């Protein structure tokens, strides 16, 4: 099963992708995480994208398509993949379709997570993550059970993203509506779109996503 989580920044894609990966054995493919890893490793790509990401603009299709192809093949899981933050343009969506087709694979569903804009800004400006395992937390809605200690791995160092400030976030939202929202119509027309309400408890949202997934069926 290959699924896309589609939604604006802060919709909860990363949080839900981790849950889906755990529950269904899917590989979690986040282009945002890949690009941040390139920056941390100081690669040429990392240097090239630093300012673009800090501003909240999109990096070029070429870069993210290359990253996603590499990681898709490296992480290949029989169960499939959950795409988080990719595709973000119509060009990327076409490239993903071709990549899957070349491998005799296909997309099973696109889950659109709907959250209103003011809630998105509150989510993103309160976000922090575990520096060791990447678990996602929030200052108010999802604190670690023991203050200062990651629930998942016991790590004690946490990080905030450079682009999780209100100014960059407003620009990311604009970019989302301009470049990414057209994918909603694109996947609707392909019969793959399932829209769910992304507001509510994390577990409630996870249950809505699970209910929207296609039932397991034999593949040709
Ligand atoms: P995205 O990957 O779509 O940008 P994240 O999964 O990183 O979103 O979530 C953004 C922020 O909102 C994080 O701080 C996360 O802990 C928090 N969050 C995620 N889901 C919910 C939810 N259902 N209710 C409240 N806060 C949430
Ligand atoms: P969010 O949690 O806001 O959805 P991500 O971690 O997915 O953010 O992405 C952070 C930044 O990385 C984006 O603002 C953009 O600059 C870049 N980026 C991530 N994925 C893509 C993509 N598929 N295409 C272009 N740029 C991307
Ligand atoms: Zn951790």
Coordinates of C-alpha atoms and ligand atoms in Angstrom, one line a residue:
X1 CA 0.0 0.0 0.0
X2 CA 1.4 3.4 -1.1
X3 CA -0.3 6.4 0.4
X4 CA 0.3 10.2 0.4
X5 CA -0.5 12.4 3.3
X6 CA -1.4 15.8 1.8
X7 CA -2.0 18.9 3.8
X8 CA -0.7 22.3 4.7
X9 CA 2.3 22.7 7.1
X10 CA 1.3 21.8 10.6
X11 CA -1.6 19.6 9.5
X12 CA -0.1 16.6 11.4
X13 CA 1.4 14.7 8.4
X14 CA 4.6 13.8 10.2
X15 CA 2.8 12.8 13.4
X16 CA 0.4 10.6 11.5
X17 CA 3.0 9.2 9.1
X18 CA 5.0 7.8 12.0
X19 CA 1.9 6.2 13.4
X20 CA 1.0 4.6 10.0
X21 CA 4.6 3.4 9.5
X22 CA 4.5 1.7 13.0
X23 CA 1.0 0.1 12.5
X24 CA 1.2 -1.0 8.9
X25 CA 4.9 -1.6 8.5
X26 CA 5.1 1.2 5.8
X27 CA 8.3 3.1 5.1
X28 CA 8.0 6.7 6.1
X29 CA 9.3 9.0 3.3
X30 CA 9.5 12.7 4.3
X31 CA 11.3 15.0 1.9
X32 CA 11.4 17.7 4.6
X33 CA 13.4 15.2 6.9
X34 CA 15.6 14.2 3.9
X35 CA 16.4 17.8 3.1
X36 CA 17.1 18.7 6.8
X37 CA 19.4 15.6 7.0
X38 CA 21.3 16.9 3.9
X39 CA 21.7 20.2 5.6
X40 CA 23.0 18.6 8.8
X41 CA 25.4 16.5 6.8
X42 CA 26.6 19.7 5.0
X43 CA 26.2 18.2 1.5
X44 CA 26.0 20.3 -1.7
X45 CA 22.3 19.9 -1.8
X46 CA 22.0 20.9 1.9
X47 CA 23.9 24.1 1.2
X48 CA 21.8 24.8 -1.9
X49 CA 18.5 24.5 -0.1
X50 CA 19.2 26.2 3.3
X51 CA 18.0 29.7 2.5
X52 CA 15.1 28.5 0.4
X53 CA 13.8 26.3 3.3
X54 CA 14.4 29.1 5.9
X55 CA 12.2 31.4 3.8
X56 CA 9.5 28.8 3.3
X57 CA 9.8 28.5 -0.5
X58 CA 9.9 25.2 -2.3
X59 CA 13.2 23.6 -3.4
X60 CA 13.3 22.5 -7.1
X61 CA 11.4 19.5 -8.3
X62 CA 14.7 17.9 -9.5
X63 CA 16.2 17.8 -6.1
X64 CA 13.2 16.3 -4.2
X65 CA 12.5 13.8 -7.0
X66 CA 16.1 12.5 -6.9
X67 CA 15.9 12.2 -3.1
X68 CA 12.6 10.4 -3.1
X69 CA 13.8 7.9 -5.8
X70 CA 16.9 7.1 -3.8
X71 CA 15.1 6.6 -0.5
X72 CA 12.2 4.7 -2.1
X73 CA 14.6 2.1 -3.5
X74 CA 16.8 2.0 -0.4
X75 CA 13.9 1.6 2.0
X76 CA 11.8 -0.6 -0.2
X77 CA 9.3 -2.4 2.0
X78 CA 6.9 -5.0 0.8
X79 CA 4.2 -3.3 2.8
X80 CA 4.7 0.0 0.9
X81 CA 5.4 3.6 1.7
X82 CA 3.7 6.6 3.3
X83 CA 4.7 9.8 1.5
X84 CA 4.8 12.8 3.9
X85 CA 5.3 16.3 2.3
X86 CA 5.8 14.9 -1.2
X87 CA 4.6 15.5 -3.8
X88 CA 4.1 19.3 -3.4
X89 CA 3.7 20.3 -7.1
X90 CA 2.0 18.9 -10.1
X91 CA 5.4 18.1 -11.6
X92 CA 6.3 16.1 -8.5
X93 CA 3.0 14.3 -8.6
X94 CA 3.5 13.3 -12.3
X95 CA 7.1 12.1 -11.4
X96 CA 5.8 10.0 -8.5
X97 CA 3.2 8.4 -10.7
X98 CA 5.9 7.5 -13.3
X99 CA 8.3 6.2 -10.6
X100 CA 5.7 3.8 -9.2
X101 CA 4.6 2.7 -12.7
X102 CA 8.2 1.9 -13.7
X103 CA 8.4 -0.4 -10.6
X104 CA 5.1 -2.1 -11.4
X105 CA 3.6 -0.4 -8.3
X106 CA 0.8 2.1 -7.8
X107 CA -0.6 4.7 -5.5
X108 CA -3.5 3.4 -3.3
X109 CA -4.8 6.6 -1.6
X110 CA -4.2 10.2 -1.0
X111 CA -5.4 11.4 2.4
X112 CA -6.0 15.1 2.6
X113 CA -5.8 16.4 6.2
X114 CA -7.9 19.5 6.7
X115 CA -7.0 21.9 9.5
X116 CA -7.9 25.6 9.5
X117 CA -5.2 28.2 9.1
X118 CA -5.1 29.7 12.7
X119 CA -4.8 26.2 14.2
X120 CA -2.0 25.5 11.8
X121 CA 0.0 28.6 12.9
X122 CA -0.5 27.6 16.6
X123 CA 0.7 24.1 15.8
X124 CA 3.8 25.0 13.9
X125 CA 4.9 27.8 16.3
X126 CA 4.7 25.3 19.3
X127 CA 6.4 22.4 17.5
X128 CA 9.7 20.8 18.7
X129 CA 11.2 17.4 17.9
X130 CA 13.5 14.9 19.6
X131 CA 17.1 15.4 18.3
X132 CA 17.8 11.7 18.4
X133 CA 14.7 10.0 16.9
X134 CA 12.7 12.8 15.4
X135 CA 9.5 12.2 17.5
X136 CA 7.3 15.2 17.1
X137 CA 6.0 17.2 20.2
X138 CA 4.1 20.4 20.9
X139 CA 4.5 22.9 23.8
X140 CA 0.8 22.6 24.7
X141 CA -0.9 19.7 22.9
X142 CA 1.8 17.0 23.0
X143 CA 4.5 17.3 25.7
X144 CA 6.7 14.3 26.6
X145 CA 5.2 12.3 29.4
X146 CA 8.3 13.1 31.5
X147 CA 9.4 16.7 31.0
X148 CA 12.6 16.9 29.0
X149 CA 12.7 13.1 28.1
X150 CA 11.6 11.7 24.8
X151 CA 8.8 9.1 25.2
X152 CA 10.1 7.1 22.3
X153 CA 13.9 6.9 22.8
X154 CA 14.7 8.5 26.1
X155 CA 16.7 11.2 24.4
X156 CA 17.1 14.5 26.3
X157 CA 18.0 16.9 23.5
X158 CA 15.2 18.6 21.6
X159 CA 15.3 20.9 18.5
X160 CA 13.1 23.5 16.9
X161 CA 13.1 24.2 13.2
X162 CA 14.4 27.5 11.8
X163 CA 11.3 27.9 9.6
X164 CA 8.8 27.3 12.5
X165 CA 8.4 31.0 13.2
X166 CA 5.2 32.9 12.3
X167 CA 6.8 34.9 9.4
X168 CA 8.2 31.9 7.5
X169 CA 5.0 29.9 8.4
X170 CA 2.8 32.5 6.7
X171 CA 4.9 32.3 3.6
X172 CA 4.8 28.4 3.7
X173 CA 1.0 28.6 3.9
X174 CA 0.9 30.9 0.8
X175 CA 3.2 28.5 -1.0
X176 CA 0.9 25.6 0.0
X177 CA -2.2 27.3 -1.5
X178 CA -0.4 28.4 -4.6
X179 CA 1.7 25.3 -5.5
X180 CA 0.4 22.3 -3.6
X181 CA -3.4 22.7 -3.1
X182 CA -4.0 22.0 -6.9
X183 CA -3.0 18.4 -6.1
X184 CA -6.3 18.0 -4.3
X185 CA -8.2 18.4 -7.6
X186 CA -5.5 16.3 -9.4
X187 CA -6.0 13.3 -7.1
X188 CA -9.7 13.8 -6.8
X189 CA -9.9 13.4 -10.6
X190 CA -7.9 10.2 -10.4
X191 CA -10.3 8.8 -7.8
X192 CA -7.7 8.6 -5.1
X193 CA -8.6 11.5 -2.8
X194 CA -10.0 10.9 0.7
X195 CA -10.4 14.1 2.8
X196 CA -10.5 13.8 6.6
X197 CA -10.8 16.3 9.4
X198 CA -7.4 16.9 11.0
X199 CA -8.6 18.6 14.1
X200 CA -9.1 16.7 17.3
X201 CA -6.9 14.3 19.4
X202 CA -4.0 12.7 17.6
X203 CA -5.5 9.2 18.1
X204 CA -8.9 10.3 16.8
X205 CA -7.3 11.6 13.6
X206 CA -5.3 8.3 13.3
X207 CA -8.6 6.4 13.5
X208 CA -10.1 8.6 10.7
X209 CA -7.1 8.0 8.5
X210 CA -7.3 4.2 9.1
X211 CA -11.0 4.2 8.2
X212 CA -10.2 6.1 5.0
X213 CA -7.6 3.6 3.8
X214 CA -8.6 1.1 1.1
X215 CA -9.3 -2.3 2.6
X216 CA -6.5 -4.7 2.1
X217 CA -7.0 -6.5 -1.3
X218 CA -5.1 -8.9 -3.3
X219 CA -2.8 -7.2 -5.8
X220 CA -2.5 -8.5 -9.4
Ligands
LIG1 P1 3.2 18.5 9.5 O1 4.2 17.3 9.3 O2 2.0 18.3 8.7 O3 3.9 19.8 9.4 P2 3.4 17.7 12.4 O4 3.0 16.3 12.5 O5 4.8 18.0 12.6 O6 2.8 18.4 11.0 O7 2.5 18.5 13.5 C1 2.7 19.9 13.7 C2 2.5 20.2 15.2 O8 1.2 20.0 15.7 C3 3.5 19.4 16.1 O9 3.9 20.1 17.1 C4 2.5 18.2 16.6 O10 2.9 17.7 17.9 C5 1.2 18.9 16.7 N1 0.0 18.1 16.4 C6 0.0 17.1 15.4 N2 -1.2 16.5 15.4 C7 -2.0 17.2 16.3 C8 -3.4 17.1 16.7 N3 -4.2 16.2 16.2 N4 -3.8 18.0 17.7 C9 -2.9 18.9 18.2 N5 -1.7 19.0 17.9 C10 -1.2 18.2 16.9
LIG2 P1 5.9 21.0 6.9 O1 6.1 20.3 8.2 O2 5.8 22.5 7.0 O3 4.9 20.4 6.0 P2 8.4 19.9 5.7 O4 9.3 19.4 6.7 O5 7.6 18.9 4.9 O6 7.4 21.0 6.3 O7 9.2 20.8 4.6 C1 10.0 21.8 5.1 C2 10.5 22.6 3.9 O8 11.3 21.7 3.1 C3 9.5 23.2 3.0 O9 9.0 24.5 3.4 C4 10.3 23.3 1.6 O10 11.2 24.4 1.6 C5 11.1 22.0 1.7 N1 10.4 20.8 1.1 C6 10.0 19.7 1.7 N2 9.4 18.8 0.9 C7 9.4 19.4 -0.4 C8 9.0 19.1 -1.6 N3 8.3 17.9 -1.9 N4 9.2 20.0 -2.7 C9 9.8 21.1 -2.5 N5 10.2 21.6 -1.3 C10 10.1 20.7 -0.2
LIG3 ZN1 13.4 10.4 20.8

